mmCIF file of C-alpha atoms in Angstrom:
data_model
loop_
_atom_site.group_PDB
_atom_site.id
_atom_site.type_symbol
_atom_site.label_atom_id
_atom_site.label_comp_id
_atom_site.label_asym_id
_atom_site.label_seq_id
_atom_site.Cartn_x
_atom_site.Cartn_y
_atom_site.Cartn_z
ATOM 1 C CA MET A 1 236.451 47.786 190.830
ATOM 2 C CA THR A 2 237.280 44.837 193.061
ATOM 3 C CA MET A 3 237.258 41.448 191.369
ATOM 4 C CA THR A 4 236.407 39.250 194.366
ATOM 5 C CA TYR A 5 232.633 39.607 194.109
ATOM 6 C CA THR A 6 230.859 36.340 193.231
ATOM 7 C CA GLY A 7 227.223 36.992 194.199
ATOM 8 C CA ASP A 8 227.080 33.739 196.180
ATOM 9 C CA VAL A 9 225.349 34.414 199.505
ATOM 10 C CA SER A 10 223.370 32.427 202.088
ATOM 11 C CA PRO A 11 220.832 33.478 204.737
ATOM 12 C CA ALA A 12 223.284 32.845 207.570
ATOM 13 C CA GLY A 13 226.280 34.312 205.814
ATOM 14 C CA PRO A 14 227.779 37.747 205.247
ATOM 15 C CA ALA A 15 226.943 40.124 202.436
ATOM 16 C CA ASP A 16 228.967 39.995 199.254
ATOM 17 C CA VAL A 17 230.285 43.428 198.299
ATOM 18 C CA ARG A 18 231.072 44.839 194.872
ATOM 19 C CA GLU A 19 232.908 48.165 194.653
ATOM 20 C CA LEU A 20 232.370 50.072 191.419
ATOM 21 C CA ASP A 21 233.884 53.475 190.692
ATOM 22 C CA ALA A 22 230.768 55.387 191.784
ATOM 23 C CA LEU A 23 228.532 52.754 193.391
ATOM 24 C CA THR A 24 228.903 50.064 196.035
ATOM 25 C CA ILE A 25 226.620 47.029 195.768
ATOM 26 C CA ARG A 26 225.997 44.827 198.802
ATOM 27 C CA LYS A 27 224.099 41.568 198.299
ATOM 28 C CA ALA A 28 222.604 39.618 201.195
ATOM 29 C CA SER A 29 220.235 36.674 201.466
ATOM 30 C CA VAL A 30 217.346 36.814 203.934
ATOM 31 C CA GLY A 31 214.395 34.775 205.067
ATOM 32 C CA PRO A 32 213.133 31.235 204.656
ATOM 33 C CA MET A 33 212.781 31.686 200.876
ATOM 34 C CA ASP A 34 216.412 32.754 200.447
ATOM 35 C CA ASN A 35 215.536 36.158 199.001
ATOM 36 C CA ASN A 36 218.278 38.426 197.762
ATOM 37 C CA ALA A 37 218.320 41.989 199.065
ATOM 38 C CA TYR A 38 220.654 44.585 197.558
ATOM 39 C CA LEU A 39 221.938 47.753 199.187
ATOM 40 C CA LEU A 40 223.160 50.321 196.671
ATOM 41 C CA THR A 41 225.351 53.118 198.004
ATOM 42 C CA CYS A 42 226.399 56.205 196.042
ATOM 43 C CA ARG A 43 230.066 56.462 196.956
ATOM 44 C CA ARG A 44 230.274 60.233 196.617
ATOM 45 C CA SER A 45 227.100 61.329 198.421
ATOM 46 C CA GLY A 46 226.483 58.378 200.727
ATOM 47 C CA ALA A 47 222.867 58.055 199.530
ATOM 48 C CA GLN A 48 221.524 54.503 199.860
ATOM 49 C CA LEU A 49 218.761 52.480 198.208
ATOM 50 C CA LEU A 50 217.580 49.050 199.364
ATOM 51 C CA VAL A 51 216.222 46.770 196.662
ATOM 52 C CA ASP A 52 213.543 44.491 198.179
ATOM 53 C CA ALA A 53 213.009 44.613 201.953
ATOM 54 C CA ALA A 54 212.072 40.964 201.735
ATOM 55 C CA ALA A 55 212.427 39.534 205.257
ATOM 56 C CA ASP A 56 214.459 39.642 208.497
ATOM 57 C CA PRO A 57 214.406 43.389 209.247
ATOM 58 C CA ASP A 58 217.235 43.103 211.785
ATOM 59 C CA ARG A 59 219.534 41.648 209.127
ATOM 60 C CA LEU A 60 218.532 44.327 206.652
ATOM 61 C CA LEU A 61 219.128 47.104 209.172
ATOM 62 C CA ALA A 62 222.567 45.648 209.852
ATOM 63 C CA LEU A 63 223.205 45.634 206.097
ATOM 64 C CA ILE A 64 222.193 49.297 205.911
ATOM 65 C CA ARG A 65 224.630 50.105 208.705
ATOM 66 C CA GLU A 66 227.390 48.365 206.752
ATOM 67 C CA GLY A 67 226.929 51.027 204.103
ATOM 68 C CA SER A 68 226.361 53.930 206.499
ATOM 69 C CA ARG A 69 227.267 54.145 210.173
ATOM 70 C CA GLU A 70 224.334 56.524 210.586
ATOM 71 C CA ALA A 71 222.026 53.860 209.090
ATOM 72 C CA ARG A 72 221.100 56.275 206.319
ATOM 73 C CA LEU A 73 218.530 54.891 203.916
ATOM 74 C CA ASP A 74 217.078 57.210 201.297
ATOM 75 C CA GLY A 75 214.780 54.769 199.559
ATOM 76 C CA ILE A 76 213.444 51.229 199.250
ATOM 77 C CA LEU A 77 212.631 49.834 195.833
ATOM 78 C CA THR A 78 210.223 46.878 195.769
ATOM 79 C CA THR A 79 210.571 44.949 192.533
ATOM 80 C CA HIS A 80 207.089 43.391 192.706
ATOM 81 C CA ARG A 81 204.117 42.687 194.932
ATOM 82 C CA HIS A 82 204.718 39.097 196.075
ATOM 83 C CA HIS A 83 204.673 38.554 199.829
ATOM 84 C CA ASP A 84 208.208 37.185 200.064
ATOM 85 C CA HIS A 85 209.569 40.498 198.751
ATOM 86 C CA ILE A 86 207.766 42.807 201.210
ATOM 87 C CA GLY A 87 207.970 40.978 204.546
ATOM 88 C CA ALA A 88 210.308 43.512 206.176
ATOM 89 C CA LEU A 89 209.125 46.585 204.308
ATOM 90 C CA ALA A 90 206.989 48.131 207.051
ATOM 91 C CA SER A 91 209.623 47.503 209.741
ATOM 92 C CA VAL A 92 212.490 49.001 207.754
ATOM 93 C CA VAL A 93 210.396 52.028 206.812
ATOM 94 C CA ALA A 94 209.419 52.540 210.454
ATOM 95 C CA VAL A 95 213.051 52.589 211.587
ATOM 96 C CA THR A 96 214.632 54.509 208.717
ATOM 97 C CA GLY A 97 211.855 56.734 207.371
ATOM 98 C CA ALA A 98 212.955 55.810 203.836
ATOM 99 C CA ARG A 99 210.786 56.667 200.846
ATOM 100 C CA THR A 100 209.241 53.688 199.102
ATOM 101 C CA HIS A 101 209.130 53.011 195.365
ATOM 102 C CA ALA A 102 207.429 50.366 193.216
ATOM 103 C CA GLY A 103 206.024 49.805 189.756
ATOM 104 C CA VAL A 104 202.815 51.726 189.230
ATOM 105 C CA ASP A 105 200.727 48.612 188.572
ATOM 106 C CA ASP A 106 201.905 46.857 191.748
ATOM 107 C CA ALA A 107 202.012 49.886 194.062
ATOM 108 C CA HIS A 108 198.455 49.636 195.386
ATOM 109 C CA ALA A 109 198.786 45.928 196.185
ATOM 110 C CA ILE A 110 202.117 46.513 197.948
ATOM 111 C CA ALA A 111 200.681 49.363 200.004
ATOM 112 C CA ASP A 112 197.701 47.255 201.080
ATOM 113 C CA ALA A 113 199.705 44.129 201.877
ATOM 114 C CA ALA A 114 202.597 45.830 203.693
ATOM 115 C CA GLY A 115 200.632 48.632 205.321
ATOM 116 C CA VAL A 116 202.933 51.338 203.977
ATOM 117 C CA ARG A 117 202.511 54.259 201.618
ATOM 118 C CA VAL A 118 204.198 53.885 198.241
ATOM 119 C CA ASP A 119 205.751 57.288 197.597
ATOM 120 C CA GLY A 120 207.154 56.735 194.114
ATOM 121 C CA ARG A 121 205.040 54.944 191.504
ATOM 122 C CA LEU A 122 207.421 54.109 188.707
ATOM 123 C CA ARG A 123 206.811 53.527 185.017
ATOM 124 C CA HIS A 124 208.952 52.084 182.264
ATOM 125 C CA GLY A 125 211.717 54.554 181.479
ATOM 126 C CA SER A 126 211.471 56.448 184.775
ATOM 127 C CA MET A 127 214.752 57.532 186.340
ATOM 128 C CA LEU A 128 215.274 56.949 190.060
ATOM 129 C CA PRO A 129 217.910 59.292 191.552
ATOM 130 C CA LEU A 130 220.443 57.953 194.044
ATOM 131 C CA GLY A 131 222.647 60.759 195.249
ATOM 132 C CA ASP A 132 224.805 61.780 192.281
ATOM 133 C CA LEU A 133 223.671 58.736 190.297
ATOM 134 C CA ALA A 134 220.506 57.640 188.517
ATOM 135 C CA LEU A 135 218.951 54.248 187.925
ATOM 136 C CA GLU A 136 216.671 53.484 184.994
ATOM 137 C CA VAL A 137 213.382 51.651 185.537
ATOM 138 C CA VAL A 138 212.545 48.779 183.191
ATOM 139 C CA ALA A 139 208.982 47.452 183.357
ATOM 140 C CA LEU A 140 208.900 43.657 182.899
ATOM 141 C CA ARG A 141 205.232 42.747 182.858
ATOM 142 C CA GLY A 142 204.240 39.136 183.441
ATOM 143 C CA HIS A 143 205.539 37.801 186.748
ATOM 144 C CA THR A 144 203.221 40.442 188.191
ATOM 145 C CA PRO A 145 201.561 43.311 186.327
ATOM 146 C CA GLY A 146 203.876 45.888 187.881
ATOM 147 C CA SER A 147 207.184 44.022 188.093
ATOM 148 C CA ILE A 148 210.155 46.276 187.464
ATOM 149 C CA ALA A 149 213.919 45.994 187.112
ATOM 150 C CA LEU A 150 216.576 48.641 187.683
ATOM 151 C CA VAL A 151 219.561 49.393 185.460
ATOM 152 C CA TYR A 152 222.714 51.138 186.644
ATOM 153 C CA ARG A 153 225.224 52.033 183.943
ATOM 154 C CA GLU A 154 228.816 52.657 184.924
ATOM 155 C CA PRO A 155 230.143 55.894 183.453
ATOM 156 C CA SER A 156 232.356 55.609 180.411
ATOM 157 C CA ASP A 157 235.889 56.932 180.464
ATOM 158 C CA ALA A 158 235.352 60.385 178.980
ATOM 159 C CA ARG A 159 239.114 60.743 178.532
ATOM 160 C CA ALA A 160 239.239 57.947 175.976
ATOM 161 C CA PRO A 161 238.152 58.971 172.448
ATOM 162 C CA GLY A 162 235.291 56.811 171.244
ATOM 163 C CA ALA A 163 234.944 55.100 174.617
ATOM 164 C CA SER A 164 231.974 52.764 174.858
ATOM 165 C CA PRO A 165 229.451 53.121 177.686
ATOM 166 C CA GLY A 166 230.387 51.539 180.978
ATOM 167 C CA ARG A 167 229.108 48.149 182.026
ATOM 168 C CA ALA A 168 225.432 47.810 182.934
ATOM 169 C CA HIS A 169 224.152 46.268 186.154
ATOM 170 C CA LEU A 170 220.570 44.945 186.114
ATOM 171 C CA PHE A 171 218.494 44.179 189.222
ATOM 172 C CA THR A 172 215.684 41.954 187.953
ATOM 173 C CA GLY A 173 213.622 40.870 190.958
ATOM 174 C CA ASP A 174 211.861 37.636 189.979
ATOM 175 C CA SER A 175 211.568 38.445 186.269
ATOM 176 C CA LEU A 176 214.891 36.949 185.116
ATOM 177 C CA PHE A 177 217.081 34.244 186.638
ATOM 178 C CA PRO A 178 219.971 32.085 185.493
ATOM 179 C CA GLY A 179 218.236 29.618 183.204
ATOM 180 C CA GLY A 180 215.058 31.451 182.369
ATOM 181 C CA PRO A 181 212.345 34.001 183.059
ATOM 182 C CA GLY A 182 210.431 34.227 186.310
ATOM 183 C CA ARG A 183 207.316 32.206 186.993
ATOM 184 C CA THR A 184 204.090 33.299 185.313
ATOM 185 C CA SER A 185 200.574 31.879 185.010
ATOM 186 C CA GLY A 186 201.432 30.993 181.416
ATOM 187 C CA GLY A 187 199.523 32.168 178.366
ATOM 188 C CA PRO A 188 199.478 35.952 177.894
ATOM 189 C CA ASP A 189 201.538 36.593 181.046
ATOM 190 C CA PHE A 190 204.390 34.420 179.788
ATOM 191 C CA ASP A 191 204.288 36.057 176.369
ATOM 192 C CA SER A 192 204.254 39.508 177.953
ATOM 193 C CA LEU A 193 207.267 38.768 180.118
ATOM 194 C CA MET A 194 209.248 37.238 177.256
ATOM 195 C CA ASP A 195 208.378 40.147 174.967
ATOM 196 C CA ASP A 196 209.564 42.664 177.561
ATOM 197 C CA LEU A 197 212.721 40.702 178.314
ATOM 198 C CA GLU A 198 213.641 40.433 174.653
ATOM 199 C CA GLN A 199 212.782 44.023 173.703
ATOM 200 C CA ARG A 200 213.665 45.943 176.845
ATOM 201 C CA VAL A 201 216.557 43.872 178.213
ATOM 202 C CA PHE A 202 218.283 41.628 175.667
ATOM 203 C CA THR A 203 217.939 44.072 172.757
ATOM 204 C CA ALA A 204 218.766 47.140 174.827
ATOM 205 C CA LEU A 205 221.716 45.870 176.868
ATOM 206 C CA PRO A 206 224.992 44.136 175.941
ATOM 207 C CA ASP A 207 226.213 40.676 176.834
ATOM 208 C CA ASP A 208 228.458 41.821 179.681
ATOM 209 C CA THR A 209 225.464 43.210 181.606
ATOM 210 C CA TRP A 210 225.554 41.704 185.083
ATOM 211 C CA VAL A 211 222.201 40.361 186.322
ATOM 212 C CA TYR A 212 221.287 40.442 190.026
ATOM 213 C CA PRO A 213 218.119 38.344 190.539
ATOM 214 C CA GLY A 214 215.668 38.165 193.421
ATOM 215 C CA HIS A 215 216.813 34.677 194.460
ATOM 216 C CA GLY A 216 219.948 32.647 193.921
ATOM 217 C CA ARG A 217 223.097 33.256 191.922
ATOM 218 C CA ASP A 218 223.860 36.103 189.569
ATOM 219 C CA THR A 219 224.325 35.716 185.828
ATOM 220 C CA THR A 220 225.068 37.809 182.727
ATOM 221 C CA LEU A 221 222.957 38.527 179.682
ATOM 222 C CA GLY A 222 225.617 36.891 177.543
ATOM 223 C CA ALA A 223 225.204 33.617 179.427
ATOM 224 C CA GLU A 224 221.430 33.664 178.971
ATOM 225 C CA ARG A 225 221.005 35.126 175.485
ATOM 226 C CA PRO A 226 221.604 31.845 173.540
ATOM 227 C CA HIS A 227 218.630 30.243 175.328
ATOM 228 C CA LEU A 228 215.852 32.725 174.493
ATOM 229 C CA ALA A 229 214.330 30.531 171.778
ATOM 230 C CA GLU A 230 214.487 27.533 174.116
ATOM 231 C CA TRP A 231 212.560 29.467 176.800
ATOM 232 C CA ARG A 232 209.932 30.466 174.249
ATOM 233 C CA ALA A 233 209.520 26.872 173.118
ATOM 234 C CA ARG A 234 209.215 25.333 176.576
ATOM 235 C CA ARG A 235 206.875 28.127 177.801
ATOM 236 C CA TRP A 236 208.680 28.744 181.090
#
């Protein structure tokens, strides 16, 4: 893979591109709330998935064309129902005809707010195909009832005896950021999100897992893991 990717982007700037063996990740920032949008491209098949059609449909369509001259878009994954993550959803669907996917408990609200049909209603543990690849759905309940993250695992080197699994890449929406979990209403919602993060993310994935959040800079699970007790104590 290339080593120049930093994940630092701005609304007026270019996408940052990360080339993995089987997947290309393009990160761009859009809209007045500086939302991150991610275009995932299967390098073998050319299939493409957009994570969060948040705002600025023209910029997102240009991003899609960066991955495919034919502006191919197979799917759009919406990480959660909040308005700043669906502002360009209807426009991008209208131009590309892409299938839409969201967590089952947010799907109805997204469909109503964006005026689009949600084709794939995803649950914890679902697998979302992307060409020759597959992404695992992780439900992270708390920021919204149906918030989801996606995990892509790089293939291990099958030629190496005892090779460990390849690095994981985690697209978290607004459920995990550098420095803490996403915003909740507190109380049970905070506890739910922290429980899911600890059990489904920090226990399940190693420290070198790269985290791609819905706003701002990237991080790794290793950078955040030492602070879990601190987040619990401060309640945010």
